[in-house]
Amino acid sequence: MKKLLIGVGVIGAGLAFVGDRIYEGILLDSELHGTGVPTNTAIPADVVAERSAAQLNTAESRGASTNKQILFGDFHVHTTFSKDAFSWALPLMQGEGVHPVADACDFARYCSALDFWSINDHAQNLSQRMWSETKEAIRECNAVTDENNPDTVAFLGYEWTQIGDKPENHYGHKNVFFKDTAEDKVPPRPIAADNPAVGFKLIKPSYIQRIAPTLLDSDNAVTYQSYNKHLREMETFPDCSQDVATKDLPLNCRESVKTPEELFTRLDDWGFENMVIPHGNSWGFYTPPGSSWDKQLKGRSPEKEQIVEIYSGHGNSEEYRSWRAIAHNEDGTAYCPEPSEGYLPNCWRAGEIIQERCIAAGESEQECNTRAATARDNYIADWFNGRETVPGTTLEDWLDAGQCKDCFQETYAHRPMVSSQYALAIRNFDDPENPKRFKFGFIASSDNHRARPGTGYKEVARHANTEMSGPKDEFFYEQVMGKKKEPVAESVSFTTEDSLKLMQSAAARMERGANYLVTGGLVAVHADTRNRDGIWQALQRKEVYGTSGERILLWFDMLNPAEAPEGMAIPMGSETMTNENPRFRVRAAGAFKQKPGCPEYSVNALTPERLTNICRDECYNPSDERKLITRIEVTRIRPQISSDESVDGLIESVWKTFECPADQEGCTVEFEDPEFSEMGRDTLYYARAIEEVTPMINGEAPRCEYDENGQCIKPTMCYNSYVTDASDNCLAEDEPRAWSSPIFVNYKKAEPTTVASNN
């Protein structure tokens, strides 16, 4: 017996030793992945010149200025230095393995043919090694080309990824990027968010989760070991003291701050030219219900944040609606609002599901009503894990609950008070003589986590060009999502500190959220030159716009600004003051239709293997034929004139609509606001150029079958996981578009009349 016990102990110790080495990522010959080496071949100068010439020809045909060129880029790109990106890249999640900064560089240059892009890995995931290597990789990408006439410009940046656990402490995600890349013109470390919510910093894979993939999928063991080693590097990287000034901190620590105000202060301390761009603001995956822009008007946000990302691979954060996911009584207690036209709250649907089950079980109507009310309360008590309060549901059971039914490609669980329209409608009156307001310019980007900037050029490769990533088979599905629960006719409360259950709950939310993931958008700038300075200056002028991925050409001008000589217009992003009715012109032209495959310069620069690995053998490959612009829409917003003025009547999302002729050269419309002088209040205007219908990935989520009243009764979900075949791109027809930055027209009060005295 003694020998048996000794033998069991030795085996146990051996297994523990192996398990610990797997956990640390040191069992096999795995390595911490680096940034890679970009392909050292620039795009031929004649190709770049041809792109510019085609655009200028269209501008000329529309009567637009040819003094500036429109350049397209992506200011929101992650590599597998970001922990979530690496997690999704694992083979068990149908991932492709690591995609470093060099892949992003090559993708922007040869696959999506961007004029500029930036790197934005999560700051909390970046060790000193990763940040140093990222800086050098961006320099290497820029070194491939002529800096005065570049084929593409790479900017350096990171993401400040803030998540609150309630509206009062939630500020959302913000991309920080810098004009320059030289070592003496960028900070020595990024600044992360010190999150009050679970976020990334508390939900960590358990011991079992970290060793199981290596044991169960031995063919890919080296990849899992590399991932575990990556996790250990991040977890053992020490946090900086928050009581020490940023310039006095040691290099080898993770700096973090709690609020945007602190972020801005520390960026100012360094003195390097930078921009901070909020993004994904209305994406309800991590945004608490009831979150709003209001509190950010109290700080320095209006001055520091001049541009907002209106659209990304996580959908459209543009549109405001008056409905709410959770409502509150006068005493502040939360309750579940009833459905309204165009919106079914998730909490209400939770009650419906329980009520339907209860009735099917033969319970009384009174009992079922009581259980439904309890289900709604349980959902509200923990909105993030609300689905877990209704055991045994499928994605289809939730229909289209929580979604804006009449928005264009809305974000998952859309939060309307952190939409861009709401931000532009509110003011802060703490100082009545000088009320604060946001004056955002608009951009769009991809938020791609596979080192693929500018993924919206073609609606292909759903698992590469969107954020979809899920378990590859039924076995791993159960490990990631947890075992399927049996449906019961009563709701349960969900309160747990169990990291595994929290991860499984988040994974289930991502599975539903997959229906609202799209290929992402682009930033467009009207630049004097195509180099770094030209792009930066256009951003500072807010002479920028966003597109849903298509390279739509858009000009939006005010024709009668008071301060300009007669006949001189001012462009999108401008601010002016007048008491005359403003007049505007919108010009737009559709994107070029795409040819299959890749152009010759991409095929010549990349090996066949690399062309397949990063481009999926599909590149930006324009024909000579443009898509049609079908209509122009104009939005008018009148910012508040008092703190108690409701924004509901101030936002006219489609104030004017102009149908366009079927002309490949584009569309031009002019209009005036005949009410401006009469209303006598500040007003802003922006334009949408709507392109002809085309198949888009998740173009109609969640692909519902509707009843005679227009209610969703049977959705066809697009799954992250193996449930939907990876070759199915979940295509549905929708209308690509571009959003101009607003023109801000402030009302100039008439000077008081002075009466001459006879004395």
PDB file of N, CA and C in Angstrom, residues 180-231:
ATOM      1  N   ASP A 180       3.327  61.753 -35.099  1.00  0.00           N
ATOM      2  CA  ASP A 180       4.675  61.324 -35.474  1.00  0.00           C
ATOM      3  C   ASP A 180       4.974  59.933 -34.945  1.00  0.00           C
ATOM      4  N   THR A 181       6.056  59.364 -35.419  1.00  0.00           N
ATOM      5  CA  THR A 181       6.450  58.022 -34.982  1.00  0.00           C
ATOM      6  C   THR A 181       7.864  57.966 -34.414  1.00  0.00           C
ATOM      7  N   ALA A 182       8.646  59.042 -34.567  1.00  0.00           N
ATOM      8  CA  ALA A 182      10.022  59.038 -34.065  1.00  0.00           C
ATOM      9  C   ALA A 182      10.039  58.836 -32.556  1.00  0.00           C
ATOM     10  N   GLU A 183      11.079  58.196 -32.063  1.00  0.00           N
ATOM     11  CA  GLU A 183      11.154  57.827 -30.648  1.00  0.00           C
ATOM     12  C   GLU A 183      11.028  59.034 -29.726  1.00  0.00           C
ATOM     13  N   ASP A 184      11.561  60.174 -30.125  1.00  0.00           N
ATOM     14  CA  ASP A 184      11.510  61.352 -29.264  1.00  0.00           C
ATOM     15  C   ASP A 184      10.219  62.156 -29.441  1.00  0.00           C
ATOM     16  N   LYS A 185       9.246  61.616 -30.236  1.00  0.00           N
ATOM     17  CA  LYS A 185       7.991  62.325 -30.444  1.00  0.00           C
ATOM     18  C   LYS A 185       6.767  61.487 -30.070  1.00  0.00           C
ATOM     19  N   VAL A 186       7.016  60.373 -29.396  1.00  0.00           N
ATOM     20  CA  VAL A 186       5.917  59.529 -28.917  1.00  0.00           C
ATOM     21  C   VAL A 186       6.235  59.096 -27.490  1.00  0.00           C
ATOM     22  N   PRO A 187       5.215  58.834 -26.672  1.00  0.00           N
ATOM     23  CA  PRO A 187       5.458  58.465 -25.271  1.00  0.00           C
ATOM     24  C   PRO A 187       6.096  57.088 -25.141  1.00  0.00           C
ATOM     25  N   PRO A 188       6.791  56.847 -24.038  1.00  0.00           N
ATOM     26  CA  PRO A 188       7.480  55.564 -23.856  1.00  0.00           C
ATOM     27  C   PRO A 188       6.556  54.423 -23.473  1.00  0.00           C
ATOM     28  N   ARG A 189       5.300  54.725 -23.170  1.00  0.00           N
ATOM     29  CA  ARG A 189       4.344  53.668 -22.817  1.00  0.00           C
ATOM     30  C   ARG A 189       2.939  54.142 -23.172  1.00  0.00           C
ATOM     31  N   PRO A 190       2.029  53.223 -23.468  1.00  0.00           N
ATOM     32  CA  PRO A 190       0.617  53.607 -23.637  1.00  0.00           C
ATOM     33  C   PRO A 190      -0.030  53.805 -22.271  1.00  0.00           C
ATOM     34  N   ILE A 191      -1.221  54.362 -22.252  1.00  0.00           N
ATOM     35  CA  ILE A 191      -1.968  54.566 -21.011  1.00  0.00           C
ATOM     36  C   ILE A 191      -3.250  53.753 -21.094  1.00  0.00           C
ATOM     37  N   ALA A 192      -3.411  52.837 -20.164  1.00  0.00           N
ATOM     38  CA  ALA A 192      -4.571  51.952 -20.144  1.00  0.00           C
ATOM     39  C   ALA A 192      -5.677  52.545 -19.276  1.00  0.00           C
ATOM     40  N   ALA A 193      -6.855  51.926 -19.333  1.00  0.00           N
ATOM     41  CA  ALA A 193      -7.976  52.312 -18.477  1.00  0.00           C
ATOM     42  C   ALA A 193      -7.974  51.443 -17.227  1.00  0.00           C
ATOM     43  N   ASP A 194      -8.112  52.088 -16.083  1.00  0.00           N
ATOM     44  CA  ASP A 194      -8.268  51.372 -14.820  1.00  0.00           C
ATOM     45  C   ASP A 194      -9.764  51.133 -14.635  1.00  0.00           C
ATOM     46  N   ASN A 195     -10.225  49.968 -15.075  1.00  0.00           N
ATOM     47  CA  ASN A 195     -11.662  49.728 -15.195  1.00  0.00           C
ATOM     48  C   ASN A 195     -12.330  49.411 -13.868  1.00  0.00           C
ATOM     49  N   PRO A 196     -13.480  50.061 -13.598  1.00  0.00           N
ATOM     50  CA  PRO A 196     -14.252  49.680 -12.419  1.00  0.00           C
ATOM     51  C   PRO A 196     -15.045  48.400 -12.635  1.00  0.00           C
ATOM     52  N   ALA A 197     -15.294  48.049 -13.892  1.00  0.00           N
ATOM     53  CA  ALA A 197     -16.076  46.856 -14.214  1.00  0.00           C
ATOM     54  C   ALA A 197     -15.158  45.667 -14.446  1.00  0.00           C
ATOM     55  N   VAL A 198     -15.766  44.524 -14.662  1.00  0.00           N
ATOM     56  CA  VAL A 198     -15.004  43.297 -14.870  1.00  0.00           C
ATOM     57  C   VAL A 198     -14.039  43.459 -16.031  1.00  0.00           C
ATOM     58  N   GLY A 199     -14.581  43.906 -17.181  1.00  0.00           N
ATOM     59  CA  GLY A 199     -13.742  44.197 -18.336  1.00  0.00           C
ATOM     60  C   GLY A 199     -12.778  43.085 -18.669  1.00  0.00           C
ATOM     61  N   PHE A 200     -11.589  43.492 -19.150  1.00  0.00           N
ATOM     62  CA  PHE A 200     -10.569  42.520 -19.522  1.00  0.00           C
ATOM     63  C   PHE A 200      -9.733  42.104 -18.321  1.00  0.00           C
ATOM     64  N   LYS A 201      -9.627  42.954 -17.320  1.00  0.00           N
ATOM     65  CA  LYS A 201      -8.587  42.706 -16.328  1.00  0.00           C
ATOM     66  C   LYS A 201      -8.953  41.641 -15.302  1.00  0.00           C
ATOM     67  N   LEU A 202     -10.270  41.353 -15.107  1.00  0.00           N
ATOM     68  CA  LEU A 202     -10.633  40.380 -14.092  1.00  0.00           C
ATOM     69  C   LEU A 202     -11.058  39.035 -14.664  1.00  0.00           C
ATOM     70  N   ILE A 203     -11.664  39.022 -15.855  1.00  0.00           N
ATOM     71  CA  ILE A 203     -12.066  37.750 -16.457  1.00  0.00           C
ATOM     72  C   ILE A 203     -10.844  37.125 -17.103  1.00  0.00           C
ATOM     73  N   LYS A 204     -10.317  36.112 -16.463  1.00  0.00           N
ATOM     74  CA  LYS A 204      -9.131  35.434 -16.980  1.00  0.00           C
ATOM     75  C   LYS A 204      -9.436  33.956 -17.175  1.00  0.00           C
ATOM     76  N   PRO A 205      -8.845  33.335 -18.181  1.00  0.00           N
ATOM     77  CA  PRO A 205      -9.038  31.893 -18.341  1.00  0.00           C
ATOM     78  C   PRO A 205      -8.590  31.150 -17.082  1.00  0.00           C
ATOM     79  N   SER A 206      -9.377  30.161 -16.684  1.00  0.00           N
ATOM     80  CA  SER A 206      -9.034  29.373 -15.510  1.00  0.00           C
ATOM     81  C   SER A 206      -7.871  28.426 -15.809  1.00  0.00           C
ATOM     82  N   TYR A 207      -7.386  27.770 -14.775  1.00  0.00           N
ATOM     83  CA  TYR A 207      -6.292  26.805 -14.917  1.00  0.00           C
ATOM     84  C   TYR A 207      -6.666  25.727 -15.937  1.00  0.00           C
ATOM     85  N   ILE A 208      -7.891  25.180 -15.788  1.00  0.00           N
ATOM     86  CA  ILE A 208      -8.336  24.115 -16.686  1.00  0.00           C
ATOM     87  C   ILE A 208      -8.463  24.632 -18.119  1.00  0.00           C
ATOM     88  N   GLN A 209      -9.016  25.834 -18.270  1.00  0.00           N
ATOM     89  CA  GLN A 209      -9.185  26.394 -19.614  1.00  0.00           C
ATOM     90  C   GLN A 209      -7.844  26.611 -20.308  1.00  0.00           C
ATOM     91  N   ARG A 210      -6.797  26.842 -19.520  1.00  0.00           N
ATOM     92  CA  ARG A 210      -5.498  27.108 -20.131  1.00  0.00           C
ATOM     93  C   ARG A 210      -4.730  25.841 -20.480  1.00  0.00           C
ATOM     94  N   ILE A 211      -5.021  24.755 -19.794  1.00  0.00           N
ATOM     95  CA  ILE A 211      -4.284  23.534 -20.132  1.00  0.00           C
ATOM     96  C   ILE A 211      -5.076  22.615 -21.055  1.00  0.00           C
ATOM     97  N   ALA A 212      -6.421  22.709 -21.041  1.00  0.00           N
ATOM     98  CA  ALA A 212      -7.243  21.778 -21.816  1.00  0.00           C
ATOM     99  C   ALA A 212      -6.990  21.851 -23.320  1.00  0.00           C
ATOM    100  N   PRO A 213      -6.923  23.028 -23.945  1.00  0.00           N
ATOM    101  CA  PRO A 213      -6.725  23.049 -25.404  1.00  0.00           C
ATOM    102  C   PRO A 213      -5.452  22.335 -25.849  1.00  0.00           C
ATOM    103  N   THR A 214      -4.363  22.524 -25.106  1.00  0.00           N
ATOM    104  CA  THR A 214      -3.105  21.864 -25.465  1.00  0.00           C
ATOM    105  C   THR A 214      -3.263  20.350 -25.443  1.00  0.00           C
ATOM    106  N   LEU A 215      -4.011  19.842 -24.459  1.00  0.00           N
ATOM    107  CA  LEU A 215      -4.181  18.396 -24.311  1.00  0.00           C
ATOM    108  C   LEU A 215      -5.193  17.840 -25.309  1.00  0.00           C
ATOM    109  N   LEU A 216      -6.225  18.635 -25.635  1.00  0.00           N
ATOM    110  CA  LEU A 216      -7.318  18.128 -26.458  1.00  0.00           C
ATOM    111  C   LEU A 216      -7.122  18.367 -27.948  1.00  0.00           C
ATOM    112  N   ASP A 217      -6.267  19.310 -28.300  1.00  0.00           N
ATOM    113  CA  ASP A 217      -6.029  19.633 -29.710  1.00  0.00           C
ATOM    114  C   ASP A 217      -4.518  19.656 -29.926  1.00  0.00           C
ATOM    115  N   SER A 218      -3.911  18.487 -29.816  1.00  0.00           N
ATOM    116  CA  SER A 218      -2.450  18.392 -29.803  1.00  0.00           C
ATOM    117  C   SER A 218      -1.812  18.853 -31.108  1.00  0.00           C
ATOM    118  N   ASP A 219      -2.555  18.789 -32.221  1.00  0.00           N
ATOM    119  CA  ASP A 219      -1.993  19.239 -33.495  1.00  0.00           C
ATOM    120  C   ASP A 219      -1.641  20.726 -33.458  1.00  0.00           C
ATOM    121  N   ASN A 220      -2.339  21.475 -32.604  1.00  0.00           N
ATOM    122  CA  ASN A 220      -2.112  22.919 -32.504  1.00  0.00           C
ATOM    123  C   ASN A 220      -1.541  23.308 -31.142  1.00  0.00           C
ATOM    124  N   ALA A 221      -0.879  22.356 -30.490  1.00  0.00           N
ATOM    125  CA  ALA A 221      -0.403  22.585 -29.125  1.00  0.00           C
ATOM    126  C   ALA A 221       0.553  23.772 -29.031  1.00  0.00           C
ATOM    127  N   VAL A 222       1.417  23.945 -30.026  1.00  0.00           N
ATOM    128  CA  VAL A 222       2.388  25.040 -29.973  1.00  0.00           C
ATOM    129  C   VAL A 222       1.670  26.391 -29.946  1.00  0.00           C
ATOM    130  N   THR A 223       0.577  26.513 -30.716  1.00  0.00           N
ATOM    131  CA  THR A 223      -0.189  27.769 -30.733  1.00  0.00           C
ATOM    132  C   THR A 223      -0.778  28.059 -29.365  1.00  0.00           C
ATOM    133  N   TYR A 224      -1.353  27.032 -28.715  1.00  0.00           N
ATOM    134  CA  TYR A 224      -1.939  27.241 -27.391  1.00  0.00           C
ATOM    135  C   TYR A 224      -0.858  27.577 -26.360  1.00  0.00           C
ATOM    136  N   GLN A 225       0.296  26.974 -26.504  1.00  0.00           N
ATOM    137  CA  GLN A 225       1.391  27.281 -25.587  1.00  0.00           C
ATOM    138  C   GLN A 225       1.878  28.722 -25.772  1.00  0.00           C
ATOM    139  N   SER A 226       1.913  29.160 -27.023  1.00  0.00           N
ATOM    140  CA  SER A 226       2.290  30.544 -27.289  1.00  0.00           C
ATOM    141  C   SER A 226       1.276  31.500 -26.669  1.00  0.00           C
ATOM    142  N   TYR A 227      -0.012  31.144 -26.741  1.00  0.00           N
ATOM    143  CA  TYR A 227      -1.066  31.977 -26.151  1.00  0.00           C
ATOM    144  C   TYR A 227      -0.902  32.056 -24.634  1.00  0.00           C
ATOM    145  N   ASN A 228      -0.656  30.903 -23.998  1.00  0.00           N
ATOM    146  CA  ASN A 228      -0.479  30.900 -22.547  1.00  0.00           C
ATOM    147  C   ASN A 228       0.728  31.738 -22.130  1.00  0.00           C
ATOM    148  N   LYS A 229       1.784  31.654 -22.923  1.00  0.00           N
ATOM    149  CA  LYS A 229       2.973  32.459 -22.622  1.00  0.00           C
ATOM    150  C   LYS A 229       2.647  33.950 -22.781  1.00  0.00           C
ATOM    151  N   HIS A 230       1.828  34.261 -23.791  1.00  0.00           N
ATOM    152  CA  HIS A 230       1.385  35.637 -24.016  1.00  0.00           C
ATOM    153  C   HIS A 230       0.590  36.140 -22.806  1.00  0.00           C
ATOM    154  N   LEU A 231      -0.315  35.300 -22.287  1.00  0.00           N
ATOM    155  CA  LEU A 231      -1.096  35.684 -21.115  1.00  0.00           C
ATOM    156  C   LEU A 231      -0.195  35.939 -19.914  1.00  0.00           C
TER     157      LEU A 231
END
